[in-house]
mmCIF file of C-alpha atoms in Angstrom:
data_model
loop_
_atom_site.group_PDB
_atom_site.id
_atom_site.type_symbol
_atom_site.label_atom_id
_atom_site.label_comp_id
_atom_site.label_asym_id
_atom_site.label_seq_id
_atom_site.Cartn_x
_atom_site.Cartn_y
_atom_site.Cartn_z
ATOM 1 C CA UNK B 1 107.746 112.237 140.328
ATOM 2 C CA UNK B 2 106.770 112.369 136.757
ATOM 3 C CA UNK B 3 104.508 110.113 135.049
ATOM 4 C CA UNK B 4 105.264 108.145 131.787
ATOM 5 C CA UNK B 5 104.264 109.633 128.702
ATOM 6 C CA UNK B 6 104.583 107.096 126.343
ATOM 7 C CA UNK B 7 104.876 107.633 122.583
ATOM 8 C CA UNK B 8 102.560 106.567 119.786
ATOM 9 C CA UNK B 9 104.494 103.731 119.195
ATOM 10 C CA UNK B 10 105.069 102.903 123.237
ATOM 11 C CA UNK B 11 101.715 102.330 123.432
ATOM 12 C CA UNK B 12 100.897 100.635 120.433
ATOM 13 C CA UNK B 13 104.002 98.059 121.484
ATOM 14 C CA UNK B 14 102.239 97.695 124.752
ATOM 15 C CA UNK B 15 99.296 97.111 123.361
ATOM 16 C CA UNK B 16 100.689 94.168 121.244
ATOM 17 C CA UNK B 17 102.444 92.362 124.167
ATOM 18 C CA UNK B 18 99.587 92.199 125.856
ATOM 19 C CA UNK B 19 96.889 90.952 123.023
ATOM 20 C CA UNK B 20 100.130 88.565 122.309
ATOM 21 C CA UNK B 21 100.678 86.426 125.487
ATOM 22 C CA UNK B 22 103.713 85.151 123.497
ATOM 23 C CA UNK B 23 105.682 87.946 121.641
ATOM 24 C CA UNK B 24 108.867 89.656 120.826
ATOM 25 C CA UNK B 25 109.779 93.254 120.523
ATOM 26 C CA UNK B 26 112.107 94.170 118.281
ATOM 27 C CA UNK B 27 112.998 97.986 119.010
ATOM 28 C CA UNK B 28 116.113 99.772 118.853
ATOM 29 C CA UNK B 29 118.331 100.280 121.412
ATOM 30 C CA UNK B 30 116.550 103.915 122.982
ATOM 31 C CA UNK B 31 112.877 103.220 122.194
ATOM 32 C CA UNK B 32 112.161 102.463 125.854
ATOM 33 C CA UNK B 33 110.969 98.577 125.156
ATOM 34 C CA UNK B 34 111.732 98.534 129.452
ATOM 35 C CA UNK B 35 109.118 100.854 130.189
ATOM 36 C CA UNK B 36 107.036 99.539 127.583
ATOM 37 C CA UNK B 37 107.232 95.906 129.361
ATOM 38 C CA UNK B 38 106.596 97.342 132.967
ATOM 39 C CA UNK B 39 103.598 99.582 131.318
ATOM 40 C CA UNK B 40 102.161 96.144 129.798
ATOM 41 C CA UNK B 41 102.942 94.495 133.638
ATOM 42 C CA UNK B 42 101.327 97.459 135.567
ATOM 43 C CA UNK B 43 97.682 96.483 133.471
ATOM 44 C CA UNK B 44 98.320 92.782 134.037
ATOM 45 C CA UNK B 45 98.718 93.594 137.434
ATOM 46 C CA UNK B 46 95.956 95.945 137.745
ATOM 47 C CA UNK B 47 93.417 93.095 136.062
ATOM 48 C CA UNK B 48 94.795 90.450 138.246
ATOM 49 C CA UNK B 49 96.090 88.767 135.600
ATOM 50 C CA UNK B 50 99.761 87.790 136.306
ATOM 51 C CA UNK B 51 101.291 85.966 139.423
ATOM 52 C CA UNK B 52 104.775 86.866 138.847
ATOM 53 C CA UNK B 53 107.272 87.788 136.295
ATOM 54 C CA UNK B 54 111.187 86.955 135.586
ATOM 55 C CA UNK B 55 113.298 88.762 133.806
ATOM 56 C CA UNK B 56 116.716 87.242 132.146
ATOM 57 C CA UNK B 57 118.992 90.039 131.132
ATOM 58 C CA UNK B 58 123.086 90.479 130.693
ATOM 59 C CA UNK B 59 124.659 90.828 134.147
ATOM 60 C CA UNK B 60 124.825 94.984 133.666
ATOM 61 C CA UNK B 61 120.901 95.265 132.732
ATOM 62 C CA UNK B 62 120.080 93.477 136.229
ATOM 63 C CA UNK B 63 122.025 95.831 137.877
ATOM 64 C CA UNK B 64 121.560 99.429 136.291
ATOM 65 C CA UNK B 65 118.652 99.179 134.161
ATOM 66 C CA UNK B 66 115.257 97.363 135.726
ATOM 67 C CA UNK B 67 114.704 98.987 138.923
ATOM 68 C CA UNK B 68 116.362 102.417 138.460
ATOM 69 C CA UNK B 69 113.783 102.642 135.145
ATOM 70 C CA UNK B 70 111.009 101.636 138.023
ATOM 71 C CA UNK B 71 111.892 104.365 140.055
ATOM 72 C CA UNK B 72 111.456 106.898 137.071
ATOM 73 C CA UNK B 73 108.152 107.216 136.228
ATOM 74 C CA UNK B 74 105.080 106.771 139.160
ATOM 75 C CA UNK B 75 103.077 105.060 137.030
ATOM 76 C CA UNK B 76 105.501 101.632 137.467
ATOM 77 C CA UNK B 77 105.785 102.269 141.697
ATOM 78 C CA UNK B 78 103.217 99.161 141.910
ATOM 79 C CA UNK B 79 105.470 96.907 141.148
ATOM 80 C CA UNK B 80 108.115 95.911 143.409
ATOM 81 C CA UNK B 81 111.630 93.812 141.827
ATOM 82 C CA UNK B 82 113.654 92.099 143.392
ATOM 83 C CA UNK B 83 117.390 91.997 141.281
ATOM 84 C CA UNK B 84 118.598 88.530 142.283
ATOM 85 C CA UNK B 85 122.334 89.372 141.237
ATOM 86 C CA UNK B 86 125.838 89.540 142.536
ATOM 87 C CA UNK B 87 126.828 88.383 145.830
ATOM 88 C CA UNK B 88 124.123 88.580 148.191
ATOM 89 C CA UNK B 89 121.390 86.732 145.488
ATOM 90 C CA UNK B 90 121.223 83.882 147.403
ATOM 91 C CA UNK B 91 120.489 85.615 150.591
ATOM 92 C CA UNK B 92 117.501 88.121 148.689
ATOM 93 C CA UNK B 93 116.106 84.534 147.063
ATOM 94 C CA UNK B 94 115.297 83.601 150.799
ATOM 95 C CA UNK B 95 113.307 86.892 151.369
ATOM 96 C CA UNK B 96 111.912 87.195 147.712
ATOM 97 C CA UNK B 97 108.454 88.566 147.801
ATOM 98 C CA UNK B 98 108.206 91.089 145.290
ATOM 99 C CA UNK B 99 106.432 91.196 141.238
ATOM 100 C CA UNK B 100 109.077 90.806 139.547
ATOM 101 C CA UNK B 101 112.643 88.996 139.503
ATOM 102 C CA UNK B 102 115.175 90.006 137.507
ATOM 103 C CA UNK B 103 118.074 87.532 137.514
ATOM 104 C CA UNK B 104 121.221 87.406 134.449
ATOM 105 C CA UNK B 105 121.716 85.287 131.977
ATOM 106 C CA UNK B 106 125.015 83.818 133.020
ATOM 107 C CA UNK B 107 122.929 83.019 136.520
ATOM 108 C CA UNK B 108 120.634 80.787 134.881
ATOM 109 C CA UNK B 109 122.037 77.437 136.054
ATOM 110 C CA UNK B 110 122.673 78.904 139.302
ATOM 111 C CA UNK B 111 119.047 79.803 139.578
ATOM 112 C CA UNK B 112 117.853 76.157 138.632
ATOM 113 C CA UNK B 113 120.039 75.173 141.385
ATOM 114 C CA UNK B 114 118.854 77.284 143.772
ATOM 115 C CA UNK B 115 115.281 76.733 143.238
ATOM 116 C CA UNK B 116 114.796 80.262 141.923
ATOM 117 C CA UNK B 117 111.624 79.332 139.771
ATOM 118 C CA UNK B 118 110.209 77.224 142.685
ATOM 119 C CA UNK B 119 110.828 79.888 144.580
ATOM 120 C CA UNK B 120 109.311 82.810 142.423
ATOM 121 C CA UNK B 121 106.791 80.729 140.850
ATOM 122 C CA UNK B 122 106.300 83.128 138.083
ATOM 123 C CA UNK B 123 104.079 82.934 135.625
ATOM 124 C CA UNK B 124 105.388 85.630 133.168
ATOM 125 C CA UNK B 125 108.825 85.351 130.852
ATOM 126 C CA UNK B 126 110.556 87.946 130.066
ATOM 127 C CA UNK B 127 114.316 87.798 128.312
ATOM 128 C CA UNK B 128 116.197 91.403 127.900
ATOM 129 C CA UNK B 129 118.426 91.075 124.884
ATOM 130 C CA UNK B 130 116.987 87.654 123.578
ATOM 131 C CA UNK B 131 119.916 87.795 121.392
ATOM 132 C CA UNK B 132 122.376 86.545 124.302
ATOM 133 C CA UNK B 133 120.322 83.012 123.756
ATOM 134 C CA UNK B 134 120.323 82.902 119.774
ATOM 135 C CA UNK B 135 122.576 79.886 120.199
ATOM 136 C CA UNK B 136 120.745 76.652 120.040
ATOM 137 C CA UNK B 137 123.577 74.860 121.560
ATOM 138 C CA UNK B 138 124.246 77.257 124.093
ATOM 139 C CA UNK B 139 123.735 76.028 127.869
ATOM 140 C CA UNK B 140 121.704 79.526 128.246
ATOM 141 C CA UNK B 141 119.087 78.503 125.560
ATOM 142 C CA UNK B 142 118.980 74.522 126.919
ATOM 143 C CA UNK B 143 118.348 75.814 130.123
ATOM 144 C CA UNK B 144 115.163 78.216 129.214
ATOM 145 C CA UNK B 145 113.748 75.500 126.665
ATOM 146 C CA UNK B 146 113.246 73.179 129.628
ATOM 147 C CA UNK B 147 111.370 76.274 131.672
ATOM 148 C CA UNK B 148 109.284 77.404 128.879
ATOM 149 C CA UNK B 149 105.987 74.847 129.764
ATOM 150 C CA UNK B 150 106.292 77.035 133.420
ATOM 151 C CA UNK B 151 105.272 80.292 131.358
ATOM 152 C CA UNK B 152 101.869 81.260 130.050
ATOM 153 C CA UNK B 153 103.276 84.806 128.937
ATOM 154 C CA UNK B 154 106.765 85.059 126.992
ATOM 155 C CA UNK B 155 108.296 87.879 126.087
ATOM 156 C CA UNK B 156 111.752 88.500 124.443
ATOM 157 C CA UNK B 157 113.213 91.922 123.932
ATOM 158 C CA UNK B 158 115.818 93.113 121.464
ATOM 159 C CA UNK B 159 116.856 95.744 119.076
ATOM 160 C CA UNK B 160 119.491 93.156 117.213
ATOM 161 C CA UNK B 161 117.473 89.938 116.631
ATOM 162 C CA UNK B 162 119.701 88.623 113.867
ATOM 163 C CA UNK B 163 123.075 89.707 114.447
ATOM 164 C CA UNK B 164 125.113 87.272 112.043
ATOM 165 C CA UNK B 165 122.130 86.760 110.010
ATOM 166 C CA UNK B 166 118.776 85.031 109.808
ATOM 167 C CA UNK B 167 119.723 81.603 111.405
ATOM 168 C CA UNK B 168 120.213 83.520 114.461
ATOM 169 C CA UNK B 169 116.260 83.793 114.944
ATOM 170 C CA UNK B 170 115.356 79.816 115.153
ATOM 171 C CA UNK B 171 116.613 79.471 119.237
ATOM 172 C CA UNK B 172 114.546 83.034 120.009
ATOM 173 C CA UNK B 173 111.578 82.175 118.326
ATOM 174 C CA UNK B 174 111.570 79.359 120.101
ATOM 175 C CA UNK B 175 111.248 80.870 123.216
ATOM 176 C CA UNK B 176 108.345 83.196 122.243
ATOM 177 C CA UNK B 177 106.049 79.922 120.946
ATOM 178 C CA UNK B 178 108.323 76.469 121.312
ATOM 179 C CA UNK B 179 108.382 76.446 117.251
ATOM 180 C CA UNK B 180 105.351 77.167 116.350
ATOM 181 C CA UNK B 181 106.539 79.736 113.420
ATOM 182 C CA UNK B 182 109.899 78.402 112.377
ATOM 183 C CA UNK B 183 109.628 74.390 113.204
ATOM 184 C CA UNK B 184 110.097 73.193 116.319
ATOM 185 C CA UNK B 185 113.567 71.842 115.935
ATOM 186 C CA UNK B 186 116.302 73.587 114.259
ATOM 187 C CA UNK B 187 117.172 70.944 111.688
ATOM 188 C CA UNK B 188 113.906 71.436 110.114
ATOM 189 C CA UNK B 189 114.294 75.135 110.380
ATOM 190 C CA UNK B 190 117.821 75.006 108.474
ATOM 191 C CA UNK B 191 116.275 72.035 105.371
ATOM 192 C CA UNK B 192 113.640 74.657 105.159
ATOM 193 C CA UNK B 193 114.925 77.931 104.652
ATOM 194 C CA UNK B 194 118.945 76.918 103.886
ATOM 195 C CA UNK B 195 121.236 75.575 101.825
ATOM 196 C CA UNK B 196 124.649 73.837 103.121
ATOM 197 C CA UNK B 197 127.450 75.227 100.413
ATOM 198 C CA UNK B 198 130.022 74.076 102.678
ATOM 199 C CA UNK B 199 133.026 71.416 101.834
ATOM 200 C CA UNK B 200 133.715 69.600 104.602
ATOM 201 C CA UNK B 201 132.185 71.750 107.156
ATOM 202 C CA UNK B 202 129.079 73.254 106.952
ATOM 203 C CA UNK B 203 128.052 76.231 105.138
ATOM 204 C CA UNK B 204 124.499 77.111 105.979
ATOM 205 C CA UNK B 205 122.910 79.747 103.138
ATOM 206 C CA UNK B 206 119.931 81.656 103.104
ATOM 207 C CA UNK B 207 117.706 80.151 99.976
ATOM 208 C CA UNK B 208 116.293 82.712 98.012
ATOM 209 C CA UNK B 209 113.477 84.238 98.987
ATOM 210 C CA UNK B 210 113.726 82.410 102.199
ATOM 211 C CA UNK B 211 114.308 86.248 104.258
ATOM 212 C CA UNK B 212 111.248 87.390 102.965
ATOM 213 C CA UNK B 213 109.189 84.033 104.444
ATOM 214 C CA UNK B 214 110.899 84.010 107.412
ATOM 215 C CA UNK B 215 109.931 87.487 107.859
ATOM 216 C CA UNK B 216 106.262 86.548 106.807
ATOM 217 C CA UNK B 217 106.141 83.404 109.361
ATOM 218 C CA UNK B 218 106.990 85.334 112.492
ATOM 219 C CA UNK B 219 105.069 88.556 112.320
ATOM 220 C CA UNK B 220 102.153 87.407 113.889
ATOM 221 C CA UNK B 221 104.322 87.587 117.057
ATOM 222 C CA UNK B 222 106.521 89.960 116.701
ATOM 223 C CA UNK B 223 106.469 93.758 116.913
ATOM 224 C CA UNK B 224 108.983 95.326 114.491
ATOM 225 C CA UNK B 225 110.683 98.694 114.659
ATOM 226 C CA UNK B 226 111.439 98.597 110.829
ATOM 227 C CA UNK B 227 107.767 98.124 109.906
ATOM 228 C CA UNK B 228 106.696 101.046 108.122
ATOM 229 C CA UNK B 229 103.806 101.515 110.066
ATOM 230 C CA UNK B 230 105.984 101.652 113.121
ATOM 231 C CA UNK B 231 108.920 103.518 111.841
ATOM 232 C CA UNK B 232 106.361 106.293 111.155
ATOM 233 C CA UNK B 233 105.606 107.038 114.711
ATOM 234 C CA UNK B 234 109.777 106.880 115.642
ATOM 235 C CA UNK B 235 111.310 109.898 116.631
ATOM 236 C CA UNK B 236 114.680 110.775 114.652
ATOM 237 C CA UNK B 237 117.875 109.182 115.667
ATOM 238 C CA UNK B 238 120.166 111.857 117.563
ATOM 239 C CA UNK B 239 123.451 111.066 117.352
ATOM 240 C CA UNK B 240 125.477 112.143 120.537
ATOM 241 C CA UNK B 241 129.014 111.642 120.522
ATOM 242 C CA UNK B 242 131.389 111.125 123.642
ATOM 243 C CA UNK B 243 134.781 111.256 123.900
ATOM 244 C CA UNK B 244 136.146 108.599 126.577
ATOM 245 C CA UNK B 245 140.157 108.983 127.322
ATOM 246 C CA UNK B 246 140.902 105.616 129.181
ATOM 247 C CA UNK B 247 143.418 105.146 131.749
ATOM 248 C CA UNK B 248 146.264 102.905 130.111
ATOM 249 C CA UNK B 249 144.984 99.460 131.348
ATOM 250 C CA UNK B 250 141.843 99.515 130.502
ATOM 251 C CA UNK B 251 142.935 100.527 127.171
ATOM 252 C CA UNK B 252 144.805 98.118 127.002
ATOM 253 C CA UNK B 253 141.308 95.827 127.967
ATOM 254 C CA UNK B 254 139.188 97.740 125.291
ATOM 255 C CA UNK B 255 142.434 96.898 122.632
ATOM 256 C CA UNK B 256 142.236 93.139 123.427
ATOM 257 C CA UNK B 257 138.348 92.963 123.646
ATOM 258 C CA UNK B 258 138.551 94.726 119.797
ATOM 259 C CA UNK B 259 141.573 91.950 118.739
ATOM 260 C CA UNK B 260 139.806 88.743 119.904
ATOM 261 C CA UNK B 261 136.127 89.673 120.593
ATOM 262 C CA UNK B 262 136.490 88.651 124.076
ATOM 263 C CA UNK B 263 137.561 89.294 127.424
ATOM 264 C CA UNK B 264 137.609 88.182 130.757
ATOM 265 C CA UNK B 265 136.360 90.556 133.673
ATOM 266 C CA UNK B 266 136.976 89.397 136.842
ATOM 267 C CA UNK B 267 134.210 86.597 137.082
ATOM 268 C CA UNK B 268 132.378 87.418 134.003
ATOM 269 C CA UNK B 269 132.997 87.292 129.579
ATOM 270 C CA UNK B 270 132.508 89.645 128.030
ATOM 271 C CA UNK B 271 131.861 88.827 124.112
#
């Protein structure tokens, strides 16, 4: 079993989250922020200095991602997860007793239900993707904002934190420190740093200059692929192309998801 050999910038990004109880990671998708968070929970471990962790991530990170990156390297065998997802969660909830619960984001009212962070008690936050709660309004979001006093760590993970631009980053930031760096409610956050151009509807405008204090506010907290500093230590992007003929109804899937930016799987939305 081979141990993790982290990169220059793996460690230094370790190293941050955990001199920054709250803190976000922005890394590219393929710059191992997963092992980076369970090399930052091994030494919390280690000093007896974390109860329990859990981990919010989209339904597929639960199940392929978490664990199987575990299982990789020996240094992260200390730490046992529990993946409270899919049909038999309820049923692993009753026999958690593990480091780490990793539960999705569309499971997060089940999980209040169910008594999940009774159950766990964890003292550790950790959201995979942090842009699946950049909504404000969103349930997702509502639902974490009422956990966050549970939390003395807080950790949010993405390589995308402002998809469809900067007013994307208010409801994340929250979650790292509860407004702290961009006000603690989002109407502030939007007199502050926008301008509504809209007739009738609004229109919400970055002011000028506003990017470039936004930027400044948060990065106390945040760990930033496109620093220089950290861009440095990045190996080069390899680009790796693969084909993928798909059978004709799932092509037909793929078409629809491309048409109306959703689509409904079984159970789940995919957006």
């Amino acid at each position: 079993m081979p141990s993790w050999e982290p990169k220059e910038y793996q460690i230094k990004a370790m190293q941050f989250a955990l001199e920054h109880a709250n803190c976000g990671l922005f890394l590219g998708m393929g710059a191992g922020k997963t092992s980076i968070v369970l090399g930052a929970l091994t030494v919390l471990k280690a000093k007896s200095a974390m109860r329990r962790a859990i981990i919010v991530a989209p339904a597929r990170v639960c199940s392929n991602v978490w664990e199987p990156e575990r299982d990789k390297w020996a240094d992260f065998h200390g730490l046992s997860i529990s993946v409270l997802h899919g049909p038999k969660k309820d049923r692993l909830l009753e026999a958690f007793d593990h480091d780490i619960a990793v539960i999705s984001v569309d499971s997060l009212l089940w999980a209040v239900k169910a008594g999940v962070f009774e159950k766990v008690n964890p003292d550790i936050l950790i959201v995979d993707e942090s842009s699946f709660v950049k909504s404000h309004t969103s349930q997702r979001f509502r639902i974490l904002r009422s956990l966050l006093p549970r939390f003395t760590r807080r950790i949010i993970l993405t390589g995308t934190p402002s998809p469809n631009g900067a007013m994307d980053l208010w409801a994340q930031m929250y979650v790292v420190d509860r407004g702290a760096a961009l006000e603690p409610y989002v109407t502030k956050f939007r007199l502050k740093y926008f301008t509504d151009v809209g007739y009738g509807f609004p229109d919400w405008q970055l002011q000028e200059g506003a990017e470039a204090k936004i930027a400044e506010r948060i990065k106390q907290s945040v760990f930033r692929a496109d620093d220089p500093e950290v861009r440095a230590l990045l190996p080069e992007i390899q680009h790796n192309e693969i084909a993928v003929p798909l059978p004709p109804a799932v092509r037909a899937q793929y078409e629809k998801l491309a048409r109306e930016f959703f689509l409904a799987l079984g159970d789940e939305v995919v957006m």
